[in-house]
PDB file of C-alpha atoms in Angstrom:
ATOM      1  CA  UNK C   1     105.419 152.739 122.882  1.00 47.00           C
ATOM      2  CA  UNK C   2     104.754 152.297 118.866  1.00 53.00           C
ATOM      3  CA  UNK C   3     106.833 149.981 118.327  1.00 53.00           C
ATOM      4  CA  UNK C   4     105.203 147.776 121.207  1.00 55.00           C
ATOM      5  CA  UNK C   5     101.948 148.021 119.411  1.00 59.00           C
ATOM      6  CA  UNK C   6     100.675 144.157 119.029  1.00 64.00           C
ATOM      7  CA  UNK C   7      98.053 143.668 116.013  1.00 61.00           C
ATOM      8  CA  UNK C   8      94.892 142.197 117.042  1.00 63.00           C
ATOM      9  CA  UNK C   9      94.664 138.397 116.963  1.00 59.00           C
ATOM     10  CA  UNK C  10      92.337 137.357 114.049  1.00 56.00           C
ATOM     11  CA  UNK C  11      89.896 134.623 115.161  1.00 58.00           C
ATOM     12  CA  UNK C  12      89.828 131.751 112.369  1.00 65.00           C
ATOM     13  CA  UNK C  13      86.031 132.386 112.809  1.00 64.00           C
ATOM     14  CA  UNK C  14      86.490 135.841 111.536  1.00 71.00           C
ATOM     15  CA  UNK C  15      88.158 134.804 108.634  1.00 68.00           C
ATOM     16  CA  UNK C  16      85.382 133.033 107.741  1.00 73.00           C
ATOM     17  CA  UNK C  17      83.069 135.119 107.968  1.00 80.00           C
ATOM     18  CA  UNK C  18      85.045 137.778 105.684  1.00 80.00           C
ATOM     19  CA  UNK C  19      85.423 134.553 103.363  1.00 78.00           C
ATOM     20  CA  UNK C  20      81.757 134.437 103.434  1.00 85.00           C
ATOM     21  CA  UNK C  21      80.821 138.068 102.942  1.00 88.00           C
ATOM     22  CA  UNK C  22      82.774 137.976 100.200  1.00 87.00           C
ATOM     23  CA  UNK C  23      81.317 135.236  98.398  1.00 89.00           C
ATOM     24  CA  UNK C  24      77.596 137.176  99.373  1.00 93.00           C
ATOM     25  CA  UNK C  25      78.797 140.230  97.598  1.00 92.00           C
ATOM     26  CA  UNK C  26      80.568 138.682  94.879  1.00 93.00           C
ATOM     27  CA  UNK C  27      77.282 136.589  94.120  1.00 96.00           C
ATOM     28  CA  UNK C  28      75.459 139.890  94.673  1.00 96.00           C
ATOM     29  CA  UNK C  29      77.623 141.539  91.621  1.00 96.00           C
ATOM     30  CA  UNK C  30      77.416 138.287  89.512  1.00 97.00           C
ATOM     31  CA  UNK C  31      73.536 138.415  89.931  1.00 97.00           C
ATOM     32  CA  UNK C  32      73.440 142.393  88.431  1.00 96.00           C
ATOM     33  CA  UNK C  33      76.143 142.075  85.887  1.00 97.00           C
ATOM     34  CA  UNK C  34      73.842 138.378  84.568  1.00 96.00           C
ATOM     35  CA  UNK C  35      72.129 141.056  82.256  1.00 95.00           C
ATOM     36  CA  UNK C  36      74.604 143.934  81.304  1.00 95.00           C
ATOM     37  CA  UNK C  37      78.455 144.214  80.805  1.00 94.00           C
ATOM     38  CA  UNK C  38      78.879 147.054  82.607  1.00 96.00           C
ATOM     39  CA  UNK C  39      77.561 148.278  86.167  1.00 94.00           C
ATOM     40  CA  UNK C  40      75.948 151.673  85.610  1.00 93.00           C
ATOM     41  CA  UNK C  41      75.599 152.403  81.754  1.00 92.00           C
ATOM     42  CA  UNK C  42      76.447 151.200  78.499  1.00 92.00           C
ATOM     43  CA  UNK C  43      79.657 152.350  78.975  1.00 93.00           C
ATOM     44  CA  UNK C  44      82.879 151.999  81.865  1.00 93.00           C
ATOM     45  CA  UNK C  45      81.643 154.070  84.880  1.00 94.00           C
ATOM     46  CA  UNK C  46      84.107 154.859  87.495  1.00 94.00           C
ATOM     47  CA  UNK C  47      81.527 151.757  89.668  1.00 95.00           C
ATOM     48  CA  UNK C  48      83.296 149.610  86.861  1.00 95.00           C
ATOM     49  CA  UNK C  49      86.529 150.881  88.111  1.00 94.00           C
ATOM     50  CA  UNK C  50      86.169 151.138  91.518  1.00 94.00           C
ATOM     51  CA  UNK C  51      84.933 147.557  91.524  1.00 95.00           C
ATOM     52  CA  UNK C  52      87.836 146.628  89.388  1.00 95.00           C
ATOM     53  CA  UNK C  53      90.490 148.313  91.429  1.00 94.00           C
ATOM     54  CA  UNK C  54      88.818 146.653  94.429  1.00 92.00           C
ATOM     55  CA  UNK C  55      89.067 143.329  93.199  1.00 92.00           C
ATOM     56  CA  UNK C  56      92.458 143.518  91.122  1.00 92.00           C
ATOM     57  CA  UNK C  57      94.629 142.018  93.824  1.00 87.00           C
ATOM     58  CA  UNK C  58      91.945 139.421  95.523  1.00 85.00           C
ATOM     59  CA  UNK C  59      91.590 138.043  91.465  1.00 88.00           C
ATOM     60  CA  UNK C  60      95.082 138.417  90.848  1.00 86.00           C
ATOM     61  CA  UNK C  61      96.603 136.624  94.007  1.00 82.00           C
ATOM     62  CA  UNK C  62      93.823 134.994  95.727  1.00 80.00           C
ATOM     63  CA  UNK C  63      90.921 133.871  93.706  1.00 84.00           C
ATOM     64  CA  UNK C  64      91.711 131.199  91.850  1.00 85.00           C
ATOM     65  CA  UNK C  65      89.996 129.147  88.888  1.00 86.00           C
ATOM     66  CA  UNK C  66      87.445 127.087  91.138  1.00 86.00           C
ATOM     67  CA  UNK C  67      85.956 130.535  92.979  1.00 87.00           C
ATOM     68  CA  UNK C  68      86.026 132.558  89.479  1.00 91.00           C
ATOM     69  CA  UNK C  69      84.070 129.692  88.197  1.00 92.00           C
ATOM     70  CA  UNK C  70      81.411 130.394  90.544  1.00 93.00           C
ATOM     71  CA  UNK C  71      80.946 133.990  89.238  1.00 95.00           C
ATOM     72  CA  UNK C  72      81.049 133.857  85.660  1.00 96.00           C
ATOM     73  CA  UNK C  73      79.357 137.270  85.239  1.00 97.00           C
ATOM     74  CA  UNK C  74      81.681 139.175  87.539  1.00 96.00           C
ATOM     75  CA  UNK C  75      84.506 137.330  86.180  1.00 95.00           C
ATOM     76  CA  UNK C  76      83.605 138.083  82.728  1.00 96.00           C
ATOM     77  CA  UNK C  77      83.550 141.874  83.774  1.00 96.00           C
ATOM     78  CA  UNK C  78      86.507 142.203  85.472  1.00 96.00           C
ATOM     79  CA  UNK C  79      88.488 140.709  82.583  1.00 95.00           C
ATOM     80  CA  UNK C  80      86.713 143.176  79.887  1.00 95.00           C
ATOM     81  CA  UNK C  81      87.689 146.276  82.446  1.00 95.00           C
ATOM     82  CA  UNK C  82      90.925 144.858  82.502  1.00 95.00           C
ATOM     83  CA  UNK C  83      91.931 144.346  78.874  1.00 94.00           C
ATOM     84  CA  UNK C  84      90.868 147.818  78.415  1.00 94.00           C
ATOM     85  CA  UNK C  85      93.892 150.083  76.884  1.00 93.00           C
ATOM     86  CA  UNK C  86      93.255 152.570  79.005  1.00 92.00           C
ATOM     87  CA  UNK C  87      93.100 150.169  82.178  1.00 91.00           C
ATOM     88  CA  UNK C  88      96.472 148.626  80.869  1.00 92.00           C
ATOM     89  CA  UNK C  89      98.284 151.951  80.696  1.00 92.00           C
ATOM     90  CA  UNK C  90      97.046 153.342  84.062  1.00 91.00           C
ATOM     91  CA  UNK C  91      97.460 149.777  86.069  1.00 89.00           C
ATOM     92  CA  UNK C  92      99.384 147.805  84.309  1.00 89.00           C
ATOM     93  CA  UNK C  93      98.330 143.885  83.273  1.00 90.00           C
ATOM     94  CA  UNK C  94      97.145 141.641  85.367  1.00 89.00           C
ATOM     95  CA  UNK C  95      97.193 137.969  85.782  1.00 87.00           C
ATOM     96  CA  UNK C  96      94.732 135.846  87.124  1.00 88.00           C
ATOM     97  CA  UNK C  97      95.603 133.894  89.702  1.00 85.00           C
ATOM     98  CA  UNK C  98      96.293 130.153  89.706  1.00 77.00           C
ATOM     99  CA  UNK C  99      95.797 127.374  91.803  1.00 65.00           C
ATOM    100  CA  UNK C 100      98.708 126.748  94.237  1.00 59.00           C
ATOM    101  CA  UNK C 101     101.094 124.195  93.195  1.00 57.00           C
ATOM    102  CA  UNK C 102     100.408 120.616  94.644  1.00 56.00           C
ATOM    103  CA  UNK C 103     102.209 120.390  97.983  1.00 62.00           C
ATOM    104  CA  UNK C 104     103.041 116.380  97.960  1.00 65.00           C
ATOM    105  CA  UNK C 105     106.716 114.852  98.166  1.00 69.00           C
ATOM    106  CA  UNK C 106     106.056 113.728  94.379  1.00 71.00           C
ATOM    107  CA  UNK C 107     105.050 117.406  92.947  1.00 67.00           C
ATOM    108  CA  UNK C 108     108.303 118.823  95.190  1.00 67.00           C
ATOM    109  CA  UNK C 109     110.662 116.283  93.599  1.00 71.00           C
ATOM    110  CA  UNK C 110     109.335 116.922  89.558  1.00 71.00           C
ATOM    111  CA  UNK C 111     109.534 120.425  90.771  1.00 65.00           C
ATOM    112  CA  UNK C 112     112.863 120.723  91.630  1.00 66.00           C
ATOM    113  CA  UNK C 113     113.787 118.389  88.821  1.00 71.00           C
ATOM    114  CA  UNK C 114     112.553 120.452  86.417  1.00 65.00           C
ATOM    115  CA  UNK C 115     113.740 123.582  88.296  1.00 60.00           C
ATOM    116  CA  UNK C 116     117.537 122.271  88.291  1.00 62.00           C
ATOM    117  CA  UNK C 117     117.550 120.580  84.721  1.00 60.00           C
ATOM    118  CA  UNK C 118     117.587 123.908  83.189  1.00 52.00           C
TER     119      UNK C 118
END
């Protein structure tokens, strides 16, 4: 009967609407950290890393250039949290993400010549 289990299906309207909250709280977080480097204090909080470990994998994966862009204030923090020693030692570097490769017959081809002249 586990095994059986079937995963909701995931309306495309819901996944913009997730897209969307996110933007509203990242624009929230921009808006507060406009004035201060860190969220709480003068100093790294646990909010600074609990907003850090929230967003490590969405900045490091999905959030490319063109949405950082749009939160310079929250991108600004999470790259201070992250260059922090201490951050380093306990999560280990991270690296923002990029936009994905052009997906046109020309981009494949200098791809794979590249790729194969090597």
């Amino acid at each position: 009967p586990l095994l059986r289990a079937r995963l909701p299906f995931i309306k495309p309207l819901s996944v913009v609407a997730a897209a969307e909250d996110v933007k509203r709280i990242c624009k929230g977080l921009d808006a507060h950290l406009a004035t201060r480097t860190f969220l709480a204090s003068e100093r790294i909080t646990f909010a600074d890393l609990a907003i850090y470990i929230a967003l490590r994998d969405v900045f490091g994966k999905l959030f490319g250039a063109a949405f950082r862009a749009e939160f310079p204030h929250l991108t600004r923090h999470f790259v201070t949290i992250a260059n922090q020693d201490e951050t380093i030692n306990a999560c280990g570097e991270v690296v923002l993400a990029r936009p994905p490769s052009p997906r046109t017959p020309e981009a494949k081809k200098e791809f794979f010549a590249k790729q194969y002249a090597e």
